[in-house]
mmCIF file of C-alpha atoms in Angstrom:
data_model
loop_
_atom_site.group_PDB
_atom_site.id
_atom_site.type_symbol
_atom_site.label_atom_id
_atom_site.label_comp_id
_atom_site.label_asym_id
_atom_site.label_seq_id
_atom_site.Cartn_x
_atom_site.Cartn_y
_atom_site.Cartn_z
ATOM 1 C CA MET A 1358 -1.155 103.448 -90.592
ATOM 2 C CA PHE A 1359 -0.106 106.058 -93.022
ATOM 3 C CA TYR A 1360 1.273 109.704 -92.218
ATOM 4 C CA LYS A 1361 2.435 112.614 -94.524
ATOM 5 C CA ARG A 1362 5.051 114.714 -92.663
ATOM 6 C CA ASN A 1363 6.303 118.060 -93.277
ATOM 7 C CA GLY A 1364 8.804 119.080 -90.753
ATOM 8 C CA GLU A 1365 10.843 122.042 -89.865
ATOM 9 C CA ALA A 1366 14.299 122.375 -91.354
ATOM 10 C CA TYR A 1367 16.980 120.220 -89.661
ATOM 11 C CA MET A 1368 20.727 120.515 -89.793
ATOM 12 C CA ARG A 1369 21.908 119.381 -93.258
ATOM 13 C CA TRP A 1370 24.869 117.031 -93.219
ATOM 14 C CA ALA A 1371 27.715 117.197 -95.826
ATOM 15 C CA LEU A 1372 27.136 115.543 -99.062
ATOM 16 C CA SER A 1373 30.713 114.762 -100.242
ATOM 17 C CA PHE A 1374 31.235 110.949 -100.598
ATOM 18 C CA LEU A 1375 34.846 111.477 -99.464
ATOM 19 C CA PHE A 1376 33.788 113.316 -96.288
ATOM 20 C CA CYS A 1377 31.253 110.722 -95.198
ATOM 21 C CA VAL A 1378 33.676 107.646 -95.801
ATOM 22 C CA ILE A 1379 36.490 109.137 -93.635
ATOM 23 C CA LEU A 1380 34.054 109.518 -90.763
ATOM 24 C CA VAL A 1381 34.877 107.271 -87.989
ATOM 25 C CA ILE A 1382 31.972 104.991 -87.604
ATOM 26 C CA PRO A 1383 31.929 102.276 -84.893
ATOM 27 C CA ALA A 1384 31.452 98.711 -86.240
ATOM 28 C CA TYR A 1385 28.537 97.129 -84.769
ATOM 29 C CA GLY A 1386 29.113 93.540 -85.871
ATOM 30 C CA GLU A 1387 25.990 91.472 -86.774
ATOM 31 C CA LEU A 1388 22.812 93.132 -86.929
ATOM 32 C CA PRO A 1389 20.517 92.286 -84.089
ATOM 33 C CA ALA A 1390 17.811 89.701 -84.726
ATOM 34 C CA ARG A 1391 14.426 91.205 -85.380
ATOM 35 C CA ALA A 1392 11.675 90.580 -82.859
ATOM 36 C CA SER A 1393 8.186 89.180 -83.701
ATOM 37 C CA LYS A 1394 6.381 92.363 -83.618
ATOM 38 C CA GLN A 1395 4.391 94.615 -85.729
ATOM 39 C CA LEU A 1396 6.741 96.283 -88.361
ATOM 40 C CA LYS A 1397 7.273 100.181 -87.969
ATOM 41 C CA ILE A 1398 8.757 101.329 -91.311
ATOM 42 C CA ALA A 1399 9.516 104.833 -92.574
ATOM 43 C CA PHE A 1400 9.885 105.906 -96.305
ATOM 44 C CA ASN A 1401 11.542 109.019 -97.437
ATOM 45 C CA ASN A 1402 9.551 109.390 -100.764
ATOM 46 C CA PRO A 1403 11.042 111.851 -102.907
ATOM 47 C CA GLY A 1404 7.998 112.846 -104.872
ATOM 48 C CA PHE A 1405 4.602 114.218 -104.351
ATOM 49 C CA ALA A 1406 1.705 112.841 -102.247
ATOM 50 C CA ASP A 1407 -1.187 113.505 -104.681
ATOM 51 C CA ARG A 1408 0.173 112.805 -108.039
ATOM 52 C CA GLY A 1409 2.625 111.046 -110.487
ATOM 53 C CA PHE A 1410 4.847 108.116 -110.290
ATOM 54 C CA TRP A 1411 5.911 108.468 -106.396
ATOM 55 C CA LYS A 1412 2.313 108.514 -105.431
ATOM 56 C CA ASP A 1413 1.890 105.159 -107.207
ATOM 57 C CA VAL A 1414 4.855 103.931 -105.308
ATOM 58 C CA SER A 1415 3.392 104.854 -101.944
ATOM 59 C CA ASP A 1416 -0.110 103.405 -102.912
ATOM 60 C CA THR A 1417 1.600 100.105 -103.651
ATOM 61 C CA MET A 1418 3.472 100.085 -100.668
ATOM 62 C CA GLN A 1419 0.508 101.072 -98.612
ATOM 63 C CA ALA A 1420 -1.422 98.229 -99.884
ATOM 64 C CA ALA A 1421 1.296 95.759 -99.101
ATOM 65 C CA ALA A 1422 1.762 97.000 -95.671
ATOM 66 C CA HIS A 1423 -2.031 96.506 -95.002
ATOM 67 C CA HIS A 1424 -1.693 92.942 -96.077
ATOM 68 C CA PHE A 1425 1.303 92.407 -93.749
ATOM 69 C CA GLY A 1426 -0.013 94.365 -90.948
ATOM 70 C CA ALA A 1427 2.821 96.861 -91.003
ATOM 71 C CA ASP A 1428 2.862 100.376 -89.504
ATOM 72 C CA LEU A 1429 4.098 102.474 -92.376
ATOM 73 C CA HIS A 1430 4.916 106.233 -92.207
ATOM 74 C CA ILE A 1431 5.666 108.282 -95.334
ATOM 75 C CA TRP A 1432 7.409 111.651 -95.683
ATOM 76 C CA TYR A 1433 7.354 113.297 -99.137
ATOM 77 C CA GLY A 1434 10.103 115.693 -100.828
ATOM 78 C CA ASP A 1435 8.210 117.203 -103.483
ATOM 79 C CA ARG A 1436 11.138 116.501 -105.932
ATOM 80 C CA THR A 1437 13.151 119.150 -103.899
ATOM 81 C CA PRO A 1438 16.520 118.174 -102.802
ATOM 82 C CA ASN A 1439 16.594 120.249 -99.644
ATOM 83 C CA LYS A 1440 13.244 118.855 -98.507
ATOM 84 C CA ILE A 1441 14.375 115.309 -99.119
ATOM 85 C CA ARG A 1442 17.190 115.955 -96.738
ATOM 86 C CA GLU A 1443 15.040 117.659 -94.266
ATOM 87 C CA ASN A 1444 12.634 114.906 -94.108
ATOM 88 C CA ALA A 1445 15.417 112.406 -93.719
ATOM 89 C CA ALA A 1446 16.658 114.417 -90.530
ATOM 90 C CA GLU A 1447 13.024 114.168 -89.361
ATOM 91 C CA ILE A 1448 12.849 110.510 -89.673
ATOM 92 C CA PHE A 1449 16.213 109.908 -88.129
ATOM 93 C CA ASP A 1450 15.456 112.061 -85.123
ATOM 94 C CA SER A 1451 12.025 110.691 -84.657
ATOM 95 C CA ALA A 1452 10.741 109.479 -81.352
ATOM 96 C CA ILE A 1453 9.407 106.447 -83.175
ATOM 97 C CA ASP A 1454 11.491 103.239 -82.996
ATOM 98 C CA PHE A 1455 11.502 102.426 -86.519
ATOM 99 C CA ASP A 1456 12.426 98.900 -87.329
ATOM 100 C CA TYR A 1457 13.373 99.800 -90.999
ATOM 101 C CA ILE A 1458 13.840 102.988 -93.064
ATOM 102 C CA ILE A 1459 13.441 102.848 -97.138
ATOM 103 C CA ILE A 1460 15.153 105.574 -98.813
ATOM 104 C CA VAL A 1461 15.820 106.494 -102.522
ATOM 105 C CA ASN A 1462 19.230 107.635 -103.903
ATOM 106 C CA GLU A 1463 17.411 110.585 -105.617
ATOM 107 C CA TYR A 1464 19.969 113.073 -106.728
ATOM 108 C CA GLN A 1465 22.629 110.873 -105.369
ATOM 109 C CA GLN A 1466 22.272 112.026 -101.689
ATOM 110 C CA LEU A 1467 22.706 108.517 -100.041
ATOM 111 C CA SER A 1468 25.894 109.218 -98.194
ATOM 112 C CA GLY A 1469 24.412 111.272 -95.503
ATOM 113 C CA PHE A 1470 21.465 108.918 -95.077
ATOM 114 C CA LEU A 1471 23.682 105.910 -94.612
ATOM 115 C CA ARG A 1472 25.879 107.680 -91.886
ATOM 116 C CA LYS A 1473 22.744 108.686 -90.072
ATOM 117 C CA ALA A 1474 21.405 105.125 -90.337
ATOM 118 C CA GLU A 1475 24.439 103.779 -88.885
ATOM 119 C CA GLN A 1476 24.691 106.028 -85.999
ATOM 120 C CA ARG A 1477 20.988 105.212 -85.158
ATOM 121 C CA ARG A 1478 21.406 101.646 -85.728
ATOM 122 C CA ILE A 1479 18.255 101.162 -88.141
ATOM 123 C CA PRO A 1480 18.460 98.990 -91.034
ATOM 124 C CA THR A 1481 18.095 100.678 -94.110
ATOM 125 C CA LEU A 1482 16.823 99.557 -97.677
ATOM 126 C CA PHE A 1483 17.357 101.332 -100.854
ATOM 127 C CA LEU A 1484 14.485 101.555 -103.241
ATOM 128 C CA LEU A 1485 14.336 102.194 -107.078
ATOM 129 C CA ASN A 1486 17.685 104.100 -107.161
ATOM 130 C CA SER A 1487 20.405 102.373 -105.677
ATOM 131 C CA ILE A 1488 24.101 103.628 -106.034
ATOM 132 C CA THR A 1489 26.206 104.477 -109.268
ATOM 133 C CA ASP A 1490 29.387 102.697 -109.933
ATOM 134 C CA GLN A 1491 31.392 105.759 -108.895
ATOM 135 C CA GLN A 1492 29.615 105.688 -105.419
ATOM 136 C CA LYS A 1493 30.515 101.997 -105.042
ATOM 137 C CA GLU A 1494 33.964 103.185 -105.249
ATOM 138 C CA PHE A 1495 33.697 105.279 -102.041
ATOM 139 C CA ILE A 1496 31.252 103.329 -99.915
ATOM 140 C CA GLY A 1497 31.557 99.902 -101.140
ATOM 141 C CA HIS A 1498 28.720 97.358 -101.152
ATOM 142 C CA PRO A 1499 25.830 96.870 -98.628
ATOM 143 C CA GLY A 1500 26.917 95.578 -95.240
ATOM 144 C CA GLN A 1501 30.634 96.392 -95.814
ATOM 145 C CA MET A 1502 31.458 99.930 -94.636
ATOM 146 C CA PHE A 1503 27.737 100.425 -93.375
ATOM 147 C CA LYS A 1504 26.632 97.436 -91.554
ATOM 148 C CA TYR A 1505 23.105 98.738 -91.382
ATOM 149 C CA TRP A 1506 22.586 99.049 -95.204
ATOM 150 C CA LEU A 1507 20.786 95.964 -95.926
ATOM 151 C CA GLY A 1508 20.678 96.421 -99.887
ATOM 152 C CA SER A 1509 18.595 97.641 -102.509
ATOM 153 C CA ILE A 1510 15.412 96.712 -104.578
ATOM 154 C CA THR A 1511 15.719 97.981 -108.043
ATOM 155 C CA PRO A 1512 14.188 97.522 -111.258
ATOM 156 C CA ASP A 1513 15.955 96.588 -114.738
ATOM 157 C CA ASN A 1514 15.737 100.169 -116.194
ATOM 158 C CA ASP A 1515 18.538 99.407 -118.950
ATOM 159 C CA LYS A 1516 16.138 96.500 -120.277
ATOM 160 C CA ALA A 1517 13.306 99.136 -120.428
ATOM 161 C CA GLY A 1518 15.126 101.734 -122.187
ATOM 162 C CA TYR A 1519 16.465 99.192 -124.743
ATOM 163 C CA GLU A 1520 12.992 97.906 -125.394
ATOM 164 C CA MET A 1521 11.470 101.240 -125.646
ATOM 165 C CA ALA A 1522 13.890 102.218 -128.366
ATOM 166 C CA THR A 1523 13.341 98.893 -130.058
ATOM 167 C CA SER A 1524 9.631 99.500 -130.286
ATOM 168 C CA LEU A 1525 10.358 102.819 -132.148
ATOM 169 C CA LEU A 1526 12.715 101.019 -134.632
ATOM 170 C CA ASP A 1527 10.227 98.372 -135.298
ATOM 171 C CA PHE A 1528 7.502 100.889 -135.821
ATOM 172 C CA ALA A 1529 9.547 102.789 -138.284
ATOM 173 C CA ARG A 1530 10.637 99.643 -140.295
ATOM 174 C CA ALA A 1531 6.890 98.382 -140.176
ATOM 175 C CA HIS A 1532 5.635 101.511 -141.736
ATOM 176 C CA ASN A 1533 8.506 101.648 -144.490
ATOM 177 C CA TRP A 1534 9.978 104.952 -143.396
ATOM 178 C CA GLN A 1535 13.252 105.905 -144.951
ATOM 179 C CA ALA A 1536 16.425 105.096 -142.989
ATOM 180 C CA PRO A 1537 18.390 106.311 -141.113
ATOM 181 C CA TYR A 1538 15.698 106.880 -138.569
ATOM 182 C CA ASN A 1539 16.579 110.000 -136.494
ATOM 183 C CA VAL A 1540 15.804 109.768 -132.738
ATOM 184 C CA LEU A 1541 14.818 112.858 -130.514
ATOM 185 C CA THR A 1542 15.904 111.726 -126.981
ATOM 186 C CA LEU A 1543 14.028 113.352 -123.961
ATOM 187 C CA GLY A 1544 15.768 112.266 -120.732
ATOM 188 C CA GLY A 1545 14.698 112.701 -117.052
ATOM 189 C CA ASP A 1546 17.827 114.000 -115.931
ATOM 190 C CA ASN A 1547 21.572 113.135 -115.971
ATOM 191 C CA ARG A 1548 22.287 112.146 -112.327
ATOM 192 C CA THR A 1549 19.743 109.705 -110.946
ATOM 193 C CA PRO A 1550 20.791 106.196 -111.196
ATOM 194 C CA ALA A 1551 17.714 104.888 -112.874
ATOM 195 C CA SER A 1552 17.749 107.654 -115.456
ATOM 196 C CA LEU A 1553 21.258 106.877 -116.354
ATOM 197 C CA GLU A 1554 20.433 103.134 -116.598
ATOM 198 C CA ARG A 1555 17.357 104.017 -118.664
ATOM 199 C CA ASN A 1556 19.640 106.087 -120.975
ATOM 200 C CA GLY A 1557 22.161 103.336 -121.011
ATOM 201 C CA GLY A 1558 19.496 100.754 -122.740
ATOM 202 C CA LEU A 1559 18.841 103.443 -125.335
ATOM 203 C CA GLY A 1560 22.550 103.992 -126.010
ATOM 204 C CA ARG A 1561 22.999 100.088 -126.433
ATOM 205 C CA LEU A 1562 20.582 99.896 -129.199
ATOM 206 C CA LEU A 1563 21.981 102.932 -130.791
ATOM 207 C CA SER A 1564 25.539 101.180 -130.931
ATOM 208 C CA GLU A 1565 23.927 98.058 -132.336
ATOM 209 C CA LYS A 1566 21.673 99.584 -135.028
ATOM 210 C CA THR A 1567 23.429 101.728 -137.761
ATOM 211 C CA ASP A 1568 19.957 102.840 -139.198
ATOM 212 C CA LEU A 1569 18.949 104.333 -135.670
ATOM 213 C CA ARG A 1570 20.473 107.700 -135.301
ATOM 214 C CA GLU A 1571 20.173 110.181 -132.208
ATOM 215 C CA ILE A 1572 19.962 113.712 -133.501
ATOM 216 C CA HIS A 1573 19.314 115.462 -129.958
ATOM 217 C CA ARG A 1574 19.319 114.852 -126.382
ATOM 218 C CA ALA A 1575 17.694 117.062 -123.782
ATOM 219 C CA TYR A 1576 17.059 116.578 -120.204
ATOM 220 C CA THR A 1577 13.500 117.477 -118.715
ATOM 221 C CA ASN A 1578 13.783 117.270 -115.099
ATOM 222 C CA TRP A 1579 10.795 114.550 -115.596
ATOM 223 C CA SER A 1580 8.354 117.384 -116.177
ATOM 224 C CA LYS A 1581 5.632 117.401 -118.839
ATOM 225 C CA ASP A 1582 6.230 121.014 -119.131
ATOM 226 C CA GLN A 1583 9.752 121.149 -119.744
ATOM 227 C CA ALA A 1584 9.314 118.288 -122.256
ATOM 228 C CA PHE A 1585 6.981 120.482 -124.077
ATOM 229 C CA ASP A 1586 9.456 123.421 -124.031
ATOM 230 C CA GLU A 1587 12.604 121.336 -124.966
ATOM 231 C CA THR A 1588 10.740 119.699 -128.020
ATOM 232 C CA ARG A 1589 9.177 123.067 -129.161
ATOM 233 C CA LYS A 1590 12.796 124.586 -128.930
ATOM 234 C CA TYR A 1591 14.061 121.701 -131.094
ATOM 235 C CA LEU A 1592 11.342 121.980 -133.523
ATOM 236 C CA ALA A 1593 12.138 125.734 -133.976
ATOM 237 C CA ASN A 1594 15.570 125.014 -135.321
ATOM 238 C CA ALA A 1595 15.341 121.481 -137.071
ATOM 239 C CA PRO A 1596 13.047 119.186 -139.081
ATOM 240 C CA ALA A 1597 10.408 117.082 -136.906
ATOM 241 C CA PRO A 1598 11.849 113.696 -135.855
ATOM 242 C CA LYS A 1599 10.330 110.543 -136.842
ATOM 243 C CA LEU A 1600 11.047 108.926 -133.510
ATOM 244 C CA ILE A 1601 10.959 110.331 -129.899
ATOM 245 C CA TRP A 1602 12.249 108.150 -127.053
ATOM 246 C CA ALA A 1603 10.800 109.780 -123.819
ATOM 247 C CA ALA A 1604 12.138 108.650 -120.314
ATOM 248 C CA ASN A 1605 8.604 108.495 -118.896
ATOM 249 C CA ASP A 1606 4.887 109.178 -119.874
ATOM 250 C CA ASN A 1607 4.781 112.586 -118.775
ATOM 251 C CA ILE A 1608 7.654 113.424 -120.846
ATOM 252 C CA ALA A 1609 6.211 111.665 -123.898
ATOM 253 C CA LEU A 1610 2.972 113.680 -123.416
ATOM 254 C CA GLY A 1611 4.737 116.997 -123.222
ATOM 255 C CA ALA A 1612 6.518 115.983 -126.610
ATOM 256 C CA ILE A 1613 3.103 115.203 -128.149
ATOM 257 C CA ALA A 1614 1.768 118.638 -127.174
ATOM 258 C CA ALA A 1615 4.534 120.202 -128.688
ATOM 259 C CA MET A 1616 4.367 118.146 -131.878
ATOM 260 C CA THR A 1617 0.476 118.623 -132.199
ATOM 261 C CA ASN A 1618 1.119 122.283 -132.417
ATOM 262 C CA HIS A 1619 2.969 121.558 -135.495
ATOM 263 C CA LYS A 1620 0.075 119.574 -136.761
ATOM 264 C CA LEU A 1621 1.944 116.255 -136.384
ATOM 265 C CA LYS A 1622 0.157 113.247 -134.934
ATOM 266 C CA ALA A 1623 1.665 110.723 -132.798
ATOM 267 C CA GLY A 1624 1.373 107.101 -134.188
ATOM 268 C CA GLN A 1625 1.093 108.543 -137.790
ATOM 269 C CA ASP A 1626 3.502 111.045 -138.496
ATOM 270 C CA TYR A 1627 6.229 109.969 -135.864
ATOM 271 C CA ALA A 1628 6.287 107.164 -133.165
ATOM 272 C CA ILE A 1629 7.054 107.698 -129.473
ATOM 273 C CA ALA A 1630 7.250 105.624 -126.586
ATOM 274 C CA GLY A 1631 6.513 106.234 -122.948
ATOM 275 C CA LEU A 1632 7.236 104.637 -119.391
ATOM 276 C CA ASN A 1633 5.257 104.474 -116.054
ATOM 277 C CA TRP A 1634 2.237 102.449 -116.774
ATOM 278 C CA SER A 1635 0.341 105.821 -115.803
ATOM 279 C CA LYS A 1636 -3.487 106.219 -116.532
ATOM 280 C CA ASP A 1637 -2.583 108.834 -119.322
ATOM 281 C CA GLY A 1638 0.160 106.384 -120.692
ATOM 282 C CA LEU A 1639 -2.336 103.565 -120.989
ATOM 283 C CA ASN A 1640 -4.750 105.639 -122.714
ATOM 284 C CA ALA A 1641 -2.025 106.670 -125.359
ATOM 285 C CA VAL A 1642 -1.407 102.999 -125.900
ATOM 286 C CA ARG A 1643 -5.070 102.450 -126.282
ATOM 287 C CA ASN A 1644 -5.205 105.316 -128.598
ATOM 288 C CA LYS A 1645 -2.270 104.157 -130.558
ATOM 289 C CA GLN A 1646 -0.284 107.462 -129.683
ATOM 290 C CA PHE A 1647 2.284 105.410 -127.844
ATOM 291 C CA THR A 1648 4.041 102.279 -129.266
ATOM 292 C CA MET A 1649 4.004 101.089 -125.442
ATOM 293 C CA THR A 1650 4.188 102.268 -121.961
ATOM 294 C CA HIS A 1651 6.994 100.389 -120.236
ATOM 295 C CA GLY A 1652 7.130 100.078 -116.488
ATOM 296 C CA GLY A 1653 5.873 98.177 -113.388
ATOM 297 C CA HIS A 1654 8.600 99.763 -111.211
ATOM 298 C CA PHE A 1655 6.263 101.679 -108.873
ATOM 299 C CA PHE A 1656 5.448 98.035 -107.528
ATOM 300 C CA ALA A 1657 8.698 98.366 -106.127
ATOM 301 C CA GLY A 1658 7.072 99.994 -103.025
ATOM 302 C CA ALA A 1659 5.224 96.728 -102.387
ATOM 303 C CA TRP A 1660 8.214 94.576 -103.204
ATOM 304 C CA ALA A 1661 10.078 96.435 -100.406
ATOM 305 C CA ILE A 1662 7.341 95.636 -98.056
ATOM 306 C CA VAL A 1663 7.621 91.798 -98.891
ATOM 307 C CA ALA A 1664 11.269 91.766 -98.649
ATOM 308 C CA LEU A 1665 11.194 93.546 -95.299
ATOM 309 C CA PHE A 1666 8.554 91.321 -93.831
ATOM 310 C CA ASP A 1667 10.328 88.370 -94.900
ATOM 311 C CA HIS A 1668 13.598 89.682 -93.397
ATOM 312 C CA HIS A 1669 11.894 90.490 -90.172
ATOM 313 C CA ASN A 1670 10.927 86.730 -90.134
ATOM 314 C CA ASN A 1671 14.513 85.457 -90.431
ATOM 315 C CA GLN A 1672 14.335 84.967 -94.180
ATOM 316 C CA LEU A 1673 17.661 85.753 -95.876
ATOM 317 C CA LEU A 1674 17.525 89.030 -97.809
ATOM 318 C CA GLU A 1675 19.505 89.307 -100.987
ATOM 319 C CA LYS A 1676 21.750 92.435 -101.237
ATOM 320 C CA GLU A 1677 20.579 93.388 -104.563
ATOM 321 C CA ILE A 1678 17.008 92.443 -105.642
ATOM 322 C CA HIS A 1679 16.683 93.233 -109.242
ATOM 323 C CA PHE A 1680 13.382 92.697 -110.868
ATOM 324 C CA PRO A 1681 11.944 93.190 -114.326
ATOM 325 C CA MET A 1682 10.173 95.917 -116.061
ATOM 326 C CA GLU A 1683 7.724 95.250 -118.504
ATOM 327 C CA ALA A 1684 5.883 96.804 -121.532
ATOM 328 C CA ILE A 1685 2.182 97.465 -121.876
ATOM 329 C CA THR A 1686 1.212 97.365 -125.403
ATOM 330 C CA LEU A 1687 -1.864 96.874 -127.613
ATOM 331 C CA ASP A 1688 -1.278 93.081 -127.113
ATOM 332 C CA ASN A 1689 -1.658 92.946 -123.452
ATOM 333 C CA ILE A 1690 -3.313 96.214 -122.415
ATOM 334 C CA ASP A 1691 -6.823 94.452 -122.183
ATOM 335 C CA GLU A 1692 -5.836 91.856 -119.553
ATOM 336 C CA PHE A 1693 -4.115 94.497 -117.404
ATOM 337 C CA GLU A 1694 -6.946 96.890 -117.525
ATOM 338 C CA LYS A 1695 -9.443 94.274 -116.860
ATOM 339 C CA LYS A 1696 -7.601 93.176 -113.562
ATOM 340 C CA LEU A 1697 -6.009 96.514 -112.633
ATOM 341 C CA GLY A 1698 -7.293 99.276 -114.575
ATOM 342 C CA ALA A 1699 -8.910 100.691 -111.649
ATOM 343 C CA ARG A 1700 -5.517 100.899 -109.819
ATOM 344 C CA ASP A 1701 -7.135 99.345 -106.744
ATOM 345 C CA TRP A 1702 -3.925 97.591 -105.559
ATOM 346 C CA SER A 1703 -5.845 96.220 -102.623
ATOM 347 C CA LYS A 1704 -7.021 93.532 -104.968
ATOM 348 C CA ILE A 1705 -3.625 92.161 -105.100
ATOM 349 C CA ASP A 1706 -2.760 89.379 -102.523
ATOM 350 C CA PHE A 1707 0.880 90.447 -101.699
ATOM 351 C CA THR A 1708 1.232 87.497 -99.270
ATOM 352 C CA HIS A 1709 1.304 85.514 -102.531
ATOM 353 C CA PHE A 1710 4.913 86.867 -102.978
ATOM 354 C CA SER A 1711 6.275 86.321 -99.573
ATOM 355 C CA LYS A 1712 8.774 83.417 -98.765
ATOM 356 C CA THR A 1713 7.629 83.585 -95.389
ATOM 357 C CA GLN A 1714 4.014 82.890 -96.242
ATOM 358 C CA ASN A 1715 4.967 80.425 -99.070
ATOM 359 C CA LYS A 1716 7.525 77.836 -97.629
ATOM 360 C CA THR A 1717 8.467 76.530 -101.131
ATOM 361 C CA LEU A 1718 9.225 79.763 -102.471
ATOM 362 C CA THR A 1719 12.787 80.030 -103.125
ATOM 363 C CA ALA A 1720 13.219 83.008 -105.180
ATOM 364 C CA TYR A 1721 11.031 86.161 -105.702
ATOM 365 C CA ASP A 1722 9.001 86.510 -108.829
ATOM 366 C CA PHE A 1723 7.754 90.028 -109.199
ATOM 367 C CA SER A 1724 6.744 89.514 -112.984
ATOM 368 C CA LEU A 1725 3.686 91.060 -114.501
ATOM 369 C CA LYS A 1726 2.437 87.502 -115.030
ATOM 370 C CA ASN A 1727 2.736 86.559 -111.374
ATOM 371 C CA LEU A 1728 1.304 90.021 -110.454
ATOM 372 C CA LEU A 1729 -1.932 89.303 -112.387
ATOM 373 C CA ALA A 1730 -2.040 85.943 -111.021
ATOM 374 C CA ALA A 1731 -2.251 87.267 -107.644
ATOM 375 C CA THR A 1732 -5.126 89.770 -108.362
ATOM 376 C CA HIS A 1733 -8.581 89.000 -107.358
ATOM 377 C CA PRO A 1734 -11.805 90.213 -109.080
#
């Protein structure tokens, strides 16, 4: 079952890490064994219900929940920190006896969430954005200070950022453009762990390749409109870049719109890479505007349901499940669109990934190859 919740404002708790870690929290010992009954799961989604990346996360999560017979409830934060906190308060104060809560460390708000989960004794799983190294210094690792913190499911954002930058460099070299190659970087934000890791992948390549040079970096709050504005402002004061590294597809499309106003064509006058496997991103790959759209990480919603179903059935849950992100390019877009171009995630047999349903499975394989293999016509 799927619900969209928008509750009244609840009392907000302190955000400071230090405040939370000095609170006296009782030690509950081992987590109770989970009963064999229908799973009740809450998801505090920081995004929008009707559009964008976070809708895809919820859509894959719903499809997997249907396969496993789970009762899934979703709240949406509309990319607003206050609303995300209010939704968390409503979840924790709900009369529903949730077996698990899935939360996202968006804007690094995890401390209050973990404290409330501990008080309510509800096992909690982090999705997509786990914790930063700085946060680890204060709250440790899953199961240490917070016994009901199960762990996290996160994609390899560093690898994605690195491969996006590599595709830009390869494009410039293949077209015999003059080095050094100037890169305009349009990041998502400078706080979210996923964004920091993605930026880190770009930084790794910049440190390795002397013919690649970052000329400007701006943050866009993951917005197409802000990406347009930041690119426009840059172009007003400097020559057009030959390479644009954009943290997601929307940002890349905003940059393209600004470059188009200067009579510059993506894939001809400059190269740009995106990320998200969005419809528009796939179209941009098909039209040779993007060098790639990296991604697959919105399937983290489905992988969370798989992992929690297995945990519910006494399978050992790894503290950190780290799955790959992969690029869709002209080389593999035909196969992807043939099987999943309609974005009908119900065609995927998610039980194919479960250790409970496949007794010989010893490790999760959330690769694109395995995903396509589990997809039925």
